[in-house]
Short mmCIF file of C-alpha atoms in Angstrom, two decimals:
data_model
loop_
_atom_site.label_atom_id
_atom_site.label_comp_id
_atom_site.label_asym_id
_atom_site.label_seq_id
_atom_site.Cartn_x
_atom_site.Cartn_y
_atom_site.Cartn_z
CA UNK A 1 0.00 0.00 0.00
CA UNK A 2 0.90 3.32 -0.75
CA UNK A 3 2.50 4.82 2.47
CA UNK A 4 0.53 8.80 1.92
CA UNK A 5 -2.76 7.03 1.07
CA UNK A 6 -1.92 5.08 4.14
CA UNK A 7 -1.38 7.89 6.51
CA UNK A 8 -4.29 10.36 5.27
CA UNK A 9 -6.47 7.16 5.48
CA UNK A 10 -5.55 6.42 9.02
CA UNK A 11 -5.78 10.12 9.66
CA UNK A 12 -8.85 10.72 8.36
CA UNK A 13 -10.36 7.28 10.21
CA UNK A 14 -8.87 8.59 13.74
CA UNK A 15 -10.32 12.26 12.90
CA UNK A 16 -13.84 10.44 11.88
CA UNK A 17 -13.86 8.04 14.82
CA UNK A 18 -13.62 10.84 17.47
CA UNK A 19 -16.22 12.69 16.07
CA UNK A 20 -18.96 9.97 15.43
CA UNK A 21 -18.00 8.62 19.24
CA UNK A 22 -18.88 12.17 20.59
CA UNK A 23 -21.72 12.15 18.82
CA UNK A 24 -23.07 8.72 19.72
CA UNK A 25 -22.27 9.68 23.12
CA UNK A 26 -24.95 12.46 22.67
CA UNK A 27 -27.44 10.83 21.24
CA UNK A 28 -27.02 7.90 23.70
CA UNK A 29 -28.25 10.46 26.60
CA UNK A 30 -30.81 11.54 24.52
CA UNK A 31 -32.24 8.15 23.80
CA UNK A 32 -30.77 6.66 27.41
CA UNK A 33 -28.97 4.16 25.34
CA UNK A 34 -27.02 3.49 28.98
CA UNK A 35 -26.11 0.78 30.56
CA UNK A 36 -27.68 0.00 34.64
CA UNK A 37 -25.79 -1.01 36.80
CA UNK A 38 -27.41 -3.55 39.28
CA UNK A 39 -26.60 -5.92 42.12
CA UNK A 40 -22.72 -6.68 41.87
CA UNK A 41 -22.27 -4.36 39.15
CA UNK A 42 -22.68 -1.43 41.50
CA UNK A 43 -19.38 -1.97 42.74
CA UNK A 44 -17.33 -2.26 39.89
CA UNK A 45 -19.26 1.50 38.53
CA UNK A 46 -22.51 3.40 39.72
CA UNK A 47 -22.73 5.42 37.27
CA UNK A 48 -24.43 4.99 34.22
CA UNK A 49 -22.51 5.93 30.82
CA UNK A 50 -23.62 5.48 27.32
CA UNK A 51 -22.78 1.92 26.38
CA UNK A 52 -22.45 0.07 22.82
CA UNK A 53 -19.94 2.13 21.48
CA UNK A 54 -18.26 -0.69 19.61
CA UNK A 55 -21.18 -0.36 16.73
CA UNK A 56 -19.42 3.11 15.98
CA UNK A 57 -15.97 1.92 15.79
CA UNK A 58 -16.62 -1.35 13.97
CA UNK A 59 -18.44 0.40 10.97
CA UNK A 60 -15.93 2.41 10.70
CA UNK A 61 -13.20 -0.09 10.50
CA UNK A 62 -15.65 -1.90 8.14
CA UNK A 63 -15.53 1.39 5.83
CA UNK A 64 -11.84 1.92 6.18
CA UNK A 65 -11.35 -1.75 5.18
CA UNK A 66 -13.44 -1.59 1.99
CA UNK A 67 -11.38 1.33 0.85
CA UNK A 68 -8.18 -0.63 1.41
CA UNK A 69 -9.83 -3.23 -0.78
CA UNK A 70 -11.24 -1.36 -3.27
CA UNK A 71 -7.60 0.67 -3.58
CA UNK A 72 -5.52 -1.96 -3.30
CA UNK A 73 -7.44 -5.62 -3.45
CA UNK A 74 -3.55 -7.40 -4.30
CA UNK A 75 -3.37 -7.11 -0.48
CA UNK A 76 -6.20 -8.72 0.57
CA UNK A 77 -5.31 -11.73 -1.59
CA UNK A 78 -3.70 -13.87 1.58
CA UNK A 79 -7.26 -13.89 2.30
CA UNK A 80 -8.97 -16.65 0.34
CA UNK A 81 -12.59 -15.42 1.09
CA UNK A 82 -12.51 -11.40 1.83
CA UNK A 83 -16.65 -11.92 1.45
CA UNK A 84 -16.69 -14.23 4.45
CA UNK A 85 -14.16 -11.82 6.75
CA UNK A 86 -16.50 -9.25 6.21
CA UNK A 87 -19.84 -10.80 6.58
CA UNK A 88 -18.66 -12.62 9.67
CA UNK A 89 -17.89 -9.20 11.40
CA UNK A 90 -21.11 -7.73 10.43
CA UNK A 91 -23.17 -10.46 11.53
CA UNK A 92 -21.69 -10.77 15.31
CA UNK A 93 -21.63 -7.22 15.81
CA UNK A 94 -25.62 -6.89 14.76
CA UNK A 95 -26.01 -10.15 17.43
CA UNK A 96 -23.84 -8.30 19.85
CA UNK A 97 -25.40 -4.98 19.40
CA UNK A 98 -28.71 -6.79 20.07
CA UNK A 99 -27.23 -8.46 22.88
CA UNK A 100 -26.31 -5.38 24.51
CA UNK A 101 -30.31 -4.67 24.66
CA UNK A 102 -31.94 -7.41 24.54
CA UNK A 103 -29.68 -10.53 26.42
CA UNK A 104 -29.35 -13.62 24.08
CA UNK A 105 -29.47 -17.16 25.91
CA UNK A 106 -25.20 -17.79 25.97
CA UNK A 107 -25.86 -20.97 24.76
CA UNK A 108 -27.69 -19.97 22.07
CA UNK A 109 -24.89 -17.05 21.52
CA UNK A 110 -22.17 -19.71 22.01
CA UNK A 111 -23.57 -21.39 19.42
CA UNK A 112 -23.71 -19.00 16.76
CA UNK A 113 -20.42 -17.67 17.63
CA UNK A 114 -19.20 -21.38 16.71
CA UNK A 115 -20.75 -21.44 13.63
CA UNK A 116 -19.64 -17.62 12.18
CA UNK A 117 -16.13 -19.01 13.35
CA UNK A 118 -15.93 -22.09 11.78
CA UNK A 119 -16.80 -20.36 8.25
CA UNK A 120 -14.79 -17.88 8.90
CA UNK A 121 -11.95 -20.70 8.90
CA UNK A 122 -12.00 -20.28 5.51
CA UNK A 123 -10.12 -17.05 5.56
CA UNK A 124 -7.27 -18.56 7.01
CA UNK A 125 -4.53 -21.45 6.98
CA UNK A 126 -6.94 -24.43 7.87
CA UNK A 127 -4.45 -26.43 9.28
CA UNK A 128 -3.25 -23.83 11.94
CA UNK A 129 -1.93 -25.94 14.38
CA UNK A 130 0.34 -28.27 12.18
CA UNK A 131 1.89 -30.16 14.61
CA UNK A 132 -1.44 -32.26 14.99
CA UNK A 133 -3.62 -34.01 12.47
CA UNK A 134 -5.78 -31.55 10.01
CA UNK A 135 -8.78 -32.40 11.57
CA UNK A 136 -7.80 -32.17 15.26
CA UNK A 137 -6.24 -28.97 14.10
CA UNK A 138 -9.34 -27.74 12.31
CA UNK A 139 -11.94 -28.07 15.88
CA UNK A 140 -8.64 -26.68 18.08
CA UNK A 141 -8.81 -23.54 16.05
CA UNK A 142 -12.59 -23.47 16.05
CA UNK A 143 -13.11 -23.34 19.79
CA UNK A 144 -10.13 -21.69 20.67
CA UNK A 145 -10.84 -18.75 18.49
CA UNK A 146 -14.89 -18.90 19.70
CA UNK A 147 -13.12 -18.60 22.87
CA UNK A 148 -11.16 -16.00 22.76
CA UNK A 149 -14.06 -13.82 21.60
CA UNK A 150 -15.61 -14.45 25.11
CA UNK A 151 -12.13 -13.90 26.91
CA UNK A 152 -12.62 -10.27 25.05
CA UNK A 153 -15.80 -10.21 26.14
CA UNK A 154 -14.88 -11.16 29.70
CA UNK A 155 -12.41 -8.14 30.32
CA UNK A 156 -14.13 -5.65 29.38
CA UNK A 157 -15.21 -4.70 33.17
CA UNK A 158 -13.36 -1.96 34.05
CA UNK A 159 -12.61 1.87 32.29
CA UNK A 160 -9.88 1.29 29.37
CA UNK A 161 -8.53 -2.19 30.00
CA UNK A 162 -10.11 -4.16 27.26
CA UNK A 163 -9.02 -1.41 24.60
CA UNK A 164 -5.53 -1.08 26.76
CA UNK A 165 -5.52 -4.98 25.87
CA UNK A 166 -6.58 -4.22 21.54
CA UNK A 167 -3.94 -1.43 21.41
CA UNK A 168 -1.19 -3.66 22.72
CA UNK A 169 -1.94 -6.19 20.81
CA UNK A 170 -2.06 -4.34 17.49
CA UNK A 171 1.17 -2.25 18.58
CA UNK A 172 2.70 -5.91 18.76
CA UNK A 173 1.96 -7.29 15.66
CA UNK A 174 2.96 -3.62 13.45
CA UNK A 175 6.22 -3.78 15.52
CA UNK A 176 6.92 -7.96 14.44
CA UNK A 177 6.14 -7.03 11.20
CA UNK A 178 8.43 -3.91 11.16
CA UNK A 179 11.19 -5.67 12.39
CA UNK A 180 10.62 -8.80 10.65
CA UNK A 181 10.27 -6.74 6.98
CA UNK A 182 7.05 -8.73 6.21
CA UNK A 183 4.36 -6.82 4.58
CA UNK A 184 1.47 -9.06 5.87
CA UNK A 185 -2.23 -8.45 5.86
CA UNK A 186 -1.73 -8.51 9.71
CA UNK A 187 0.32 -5.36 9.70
CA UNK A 188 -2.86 -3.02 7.65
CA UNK A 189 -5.61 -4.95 9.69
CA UNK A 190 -3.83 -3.72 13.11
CA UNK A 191 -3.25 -0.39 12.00
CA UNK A 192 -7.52 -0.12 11.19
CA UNK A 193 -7.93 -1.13 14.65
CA UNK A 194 -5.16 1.24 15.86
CA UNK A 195 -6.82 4.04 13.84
CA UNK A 196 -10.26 3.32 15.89
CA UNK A 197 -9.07 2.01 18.82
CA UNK A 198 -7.00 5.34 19.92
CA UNK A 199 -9.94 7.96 19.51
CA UNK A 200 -12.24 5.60 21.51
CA UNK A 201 -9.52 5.31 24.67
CA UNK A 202 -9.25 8.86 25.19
CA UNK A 203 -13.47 8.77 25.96
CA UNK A 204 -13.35 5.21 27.76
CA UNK A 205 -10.07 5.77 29.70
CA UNK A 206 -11.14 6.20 33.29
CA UNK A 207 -13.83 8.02 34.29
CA UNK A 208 -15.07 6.32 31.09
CA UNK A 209 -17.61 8.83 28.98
CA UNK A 210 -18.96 5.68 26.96
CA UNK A 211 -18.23 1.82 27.07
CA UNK A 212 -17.82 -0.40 24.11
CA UNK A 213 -20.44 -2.93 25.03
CA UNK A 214 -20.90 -6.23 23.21
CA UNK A 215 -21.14 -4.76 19.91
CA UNK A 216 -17.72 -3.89 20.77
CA UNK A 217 -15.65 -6.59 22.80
CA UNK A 218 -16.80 -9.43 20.32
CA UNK A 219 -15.70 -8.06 17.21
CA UNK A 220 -12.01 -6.96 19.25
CA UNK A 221 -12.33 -10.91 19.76
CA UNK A 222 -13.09 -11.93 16.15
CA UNK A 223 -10.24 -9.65 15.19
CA UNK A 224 -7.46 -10.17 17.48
CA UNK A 225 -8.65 -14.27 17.33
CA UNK A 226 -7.89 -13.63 13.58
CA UNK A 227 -4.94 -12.32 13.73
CA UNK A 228 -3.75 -15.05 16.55
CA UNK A 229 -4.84 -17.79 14.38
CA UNK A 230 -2.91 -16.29 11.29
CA UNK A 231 0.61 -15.61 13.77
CA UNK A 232 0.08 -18.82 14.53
CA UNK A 233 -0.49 -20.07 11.30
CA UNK A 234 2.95 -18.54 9.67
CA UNK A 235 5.12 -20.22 12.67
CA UNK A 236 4.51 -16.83 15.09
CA UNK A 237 3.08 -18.95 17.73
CA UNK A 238 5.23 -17.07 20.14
CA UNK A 239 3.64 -13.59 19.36
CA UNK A 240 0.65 -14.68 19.39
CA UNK A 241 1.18 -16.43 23.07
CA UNK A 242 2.83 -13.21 24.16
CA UNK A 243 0.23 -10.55 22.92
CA UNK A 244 -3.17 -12.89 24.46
CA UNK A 245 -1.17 -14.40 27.80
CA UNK A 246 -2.75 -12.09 30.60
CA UNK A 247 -6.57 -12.20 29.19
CA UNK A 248 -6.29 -16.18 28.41
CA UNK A 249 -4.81 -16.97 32.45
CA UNK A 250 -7.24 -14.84 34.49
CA UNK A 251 -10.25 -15.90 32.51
CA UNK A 252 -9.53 -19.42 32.44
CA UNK A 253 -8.28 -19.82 35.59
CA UNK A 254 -11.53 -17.61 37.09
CA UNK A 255 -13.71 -20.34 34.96
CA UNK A 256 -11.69 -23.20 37.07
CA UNK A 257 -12.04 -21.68 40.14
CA UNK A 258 -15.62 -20.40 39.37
CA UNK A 259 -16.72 -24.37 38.19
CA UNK A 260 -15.05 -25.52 41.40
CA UNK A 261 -17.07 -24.12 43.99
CA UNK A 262 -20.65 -24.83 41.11
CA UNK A 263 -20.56 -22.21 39.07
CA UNK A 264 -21.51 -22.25 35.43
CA UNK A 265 -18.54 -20.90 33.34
CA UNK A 266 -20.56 -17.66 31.87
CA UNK A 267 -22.47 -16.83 35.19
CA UNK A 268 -21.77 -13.13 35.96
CA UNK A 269 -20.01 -13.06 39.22
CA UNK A 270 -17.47 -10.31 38.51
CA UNK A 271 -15.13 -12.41 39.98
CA UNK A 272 -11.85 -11.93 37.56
CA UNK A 273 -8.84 -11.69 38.58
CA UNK A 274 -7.98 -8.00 37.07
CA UNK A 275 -11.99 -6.59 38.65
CA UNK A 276 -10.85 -7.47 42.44
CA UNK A 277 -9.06 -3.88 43.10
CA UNK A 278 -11.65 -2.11 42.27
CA UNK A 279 -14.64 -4.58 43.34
CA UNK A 280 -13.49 -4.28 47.02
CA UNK A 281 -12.53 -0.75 46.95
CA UNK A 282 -8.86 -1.31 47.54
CA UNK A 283 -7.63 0.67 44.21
CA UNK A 284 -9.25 2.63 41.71
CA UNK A 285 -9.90 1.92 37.82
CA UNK A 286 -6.77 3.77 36.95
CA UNK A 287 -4.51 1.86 39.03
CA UNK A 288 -5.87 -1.63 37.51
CA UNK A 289 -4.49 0.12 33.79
CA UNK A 290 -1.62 1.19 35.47
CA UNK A 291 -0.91 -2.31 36.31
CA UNK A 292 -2.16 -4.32 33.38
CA UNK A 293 -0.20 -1.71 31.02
CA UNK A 294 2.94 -2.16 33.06
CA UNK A 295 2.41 -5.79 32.43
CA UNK A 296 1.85 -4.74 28.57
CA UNK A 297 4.93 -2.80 28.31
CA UNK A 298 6.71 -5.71 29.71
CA UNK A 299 5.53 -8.21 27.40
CA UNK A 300 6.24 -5.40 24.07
CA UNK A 301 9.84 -5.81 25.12
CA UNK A 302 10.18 -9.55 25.57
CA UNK A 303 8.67 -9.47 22.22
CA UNK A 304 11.78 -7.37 20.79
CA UNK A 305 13.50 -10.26 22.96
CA UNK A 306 12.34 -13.19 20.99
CA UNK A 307 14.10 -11.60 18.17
CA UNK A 308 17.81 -11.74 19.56
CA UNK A 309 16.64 -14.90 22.41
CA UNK A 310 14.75 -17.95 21.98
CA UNK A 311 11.53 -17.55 21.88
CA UNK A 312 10.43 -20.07 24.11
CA UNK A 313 12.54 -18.06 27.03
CA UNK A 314 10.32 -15.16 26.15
CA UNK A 315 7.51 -16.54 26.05
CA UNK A 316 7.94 -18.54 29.55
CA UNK A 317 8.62 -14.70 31.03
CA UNK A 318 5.08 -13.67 29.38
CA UNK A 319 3.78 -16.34 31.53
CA UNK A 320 5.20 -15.66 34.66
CA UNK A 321 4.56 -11.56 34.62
CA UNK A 322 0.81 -12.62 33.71
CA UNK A 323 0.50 -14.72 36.58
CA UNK A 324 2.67 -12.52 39.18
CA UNK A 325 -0.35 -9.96 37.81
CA UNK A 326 -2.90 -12.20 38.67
CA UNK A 327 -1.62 -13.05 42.16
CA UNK A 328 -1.00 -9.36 42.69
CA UNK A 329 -4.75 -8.84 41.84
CA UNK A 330 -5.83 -11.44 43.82
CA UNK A 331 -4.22 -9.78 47.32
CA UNK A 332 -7.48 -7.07 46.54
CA UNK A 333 -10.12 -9.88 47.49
CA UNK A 334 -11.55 -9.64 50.69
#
């Protein structure tokens, strides 16, 4: 791609983001398009802010993308099934928008989210994980990517952390690709998100203005799950472990913990690792960034590690700061 078509585009998106989110922001008050906080939600925030923000920032992403496409389509080749990309983002952010509103039986949203994944395979390597047999491979990639969705969906509890999480992420994969002098899909789709991501934090950073919603953390998920999956895909399984290792521990070991004592996996207990600070009073929303950011910064320079050490030594380091994160957390509870 052109590098000044490139910049003005991104521009122009960033420019356009901020002033649709003020906007929505606006009308959200005006049609009390908020979100209510009730029972343990109260502690976590008592006020109520415009929610569903996420429909803004994934149209616009959706626009930006077409224009790409329609500029340069020799880019988008790598992806066998452009068609199916887009559709698949459109249709979970309608079901999460209605979500937001209206709440959708998780089994029933589970269950769609499996399907719009695996058909969304299509866009990628198939056999991802190639260490195992194709069709092992093939279900390992469907559920872990369905997964990760929810994992997006799961974090985004307190003010800036799930779009903390996006931003890293996308930093991490323009920075591999930099370094690496690989001009991969990856690299463009990153810098979209970047382009809507960054308006959106400055209104969501603590005391939030507006929240992203469903509409929002699922298609994060569907993105950044992409992306994983293609890392993963081209032999970049140690970015991809990096850049999703804090979000992946404290939900999965909260579902553990939470199925332990008879919980069902998706019940709402607000009892992640990451919400504890703030859930008992002990630290405020901008500490918990502070924190989870530090933890962020950490991981962006093991990942400019992996490229003079081996990557497994990196990636053990991601591990441990995740979980010395969690267990730092986890002194909040009560």
């Amino acid at each position: 791609m052109e590098l000044n078509f490139l910049i003005y585009s991104t521009i122009f998106t960033l420019i356009i983001t901020f002033i649709l989110i003020k906007s929505y922001i606006r009308f959200a008050y005006l049609f009390k398009i908020n979100n209510k906080p009730e029972n343990i939600s109260k502690l976590i925030s008592e006020k109520s802010v415009p929610t569903s923000g996420g429909i803004i920032l994934s149209v616009v992403f959706l626009i930006l993308i077409l224009i790409w496409y329609l500029n340069y389509p020799k880019l988008f080749f790598s992806i066998p099934r452009f068609e199916v990309f887009i559709f698949s983002i459109i249709t979970l952010t309608i079901i999460s928008f209605i979500d937001d509103f209206r709440p959708i039986n998780p089994i029933y949203r589970f269950a769609i989210q499996l399907s719009i994944v695996f058909i969304s395979l299509s866009t990628i390597e198939t056999h991802v994980f190639n260490f195992i047999p194709l069709k092992l491979s093939v279900v390992l990639s469907v559920y872990f990517w369905a997964y990760y969705i929810n994992i997006n969906n799961f974090i985004d509890g307190i003010d800036g952390f799930e779009i903390s999480n996006v931003i890293f992420c996308c930093i991490a994969v323009i920075i591999t690709t930099m370094i690496m002098n690989i001009n991969i899909l990856e690299k463009y789709i990153s810098i979209g998100i970047l382009s809507v991501s960054l308006p959106f934090l400055y209104f969501n950073k603590p005391s939030a203005k507006i929240f992203m919603g469903d509409s929002g953390s699922i298609f994060f998920g569907y993105i950044i799950g992409w992306m994983v999956l293609r890392l993963i895909s081209i032999d970049l399984w140690y970015i991809a472990l990096i850049i999703t290792i804090y979000p992946i521990l404290d939900v999965t070991l909260t579902i553990i913990n939470k199925m332990r004592i008879g919980h069902k996996p998706w019940e709402r207990l607000f009892d992640y690792y990451f919400l504890q600070g703030v859930k008992n009073k002990k630290i405020s929303h901008s500490k918990t960034l502070i924190f989870f950011n530090i933890h962020n910064i950490f991981c962006m320079i093991l990942i400019f590690g992996c490229f003079y050490y081996p990557p497994i030594y990196m990636t053990i380091l991601s591990i441990m700061s995740g979980l010395i994160l969690i267990y730092k957390f986890n002194t909040y509870k009560t």
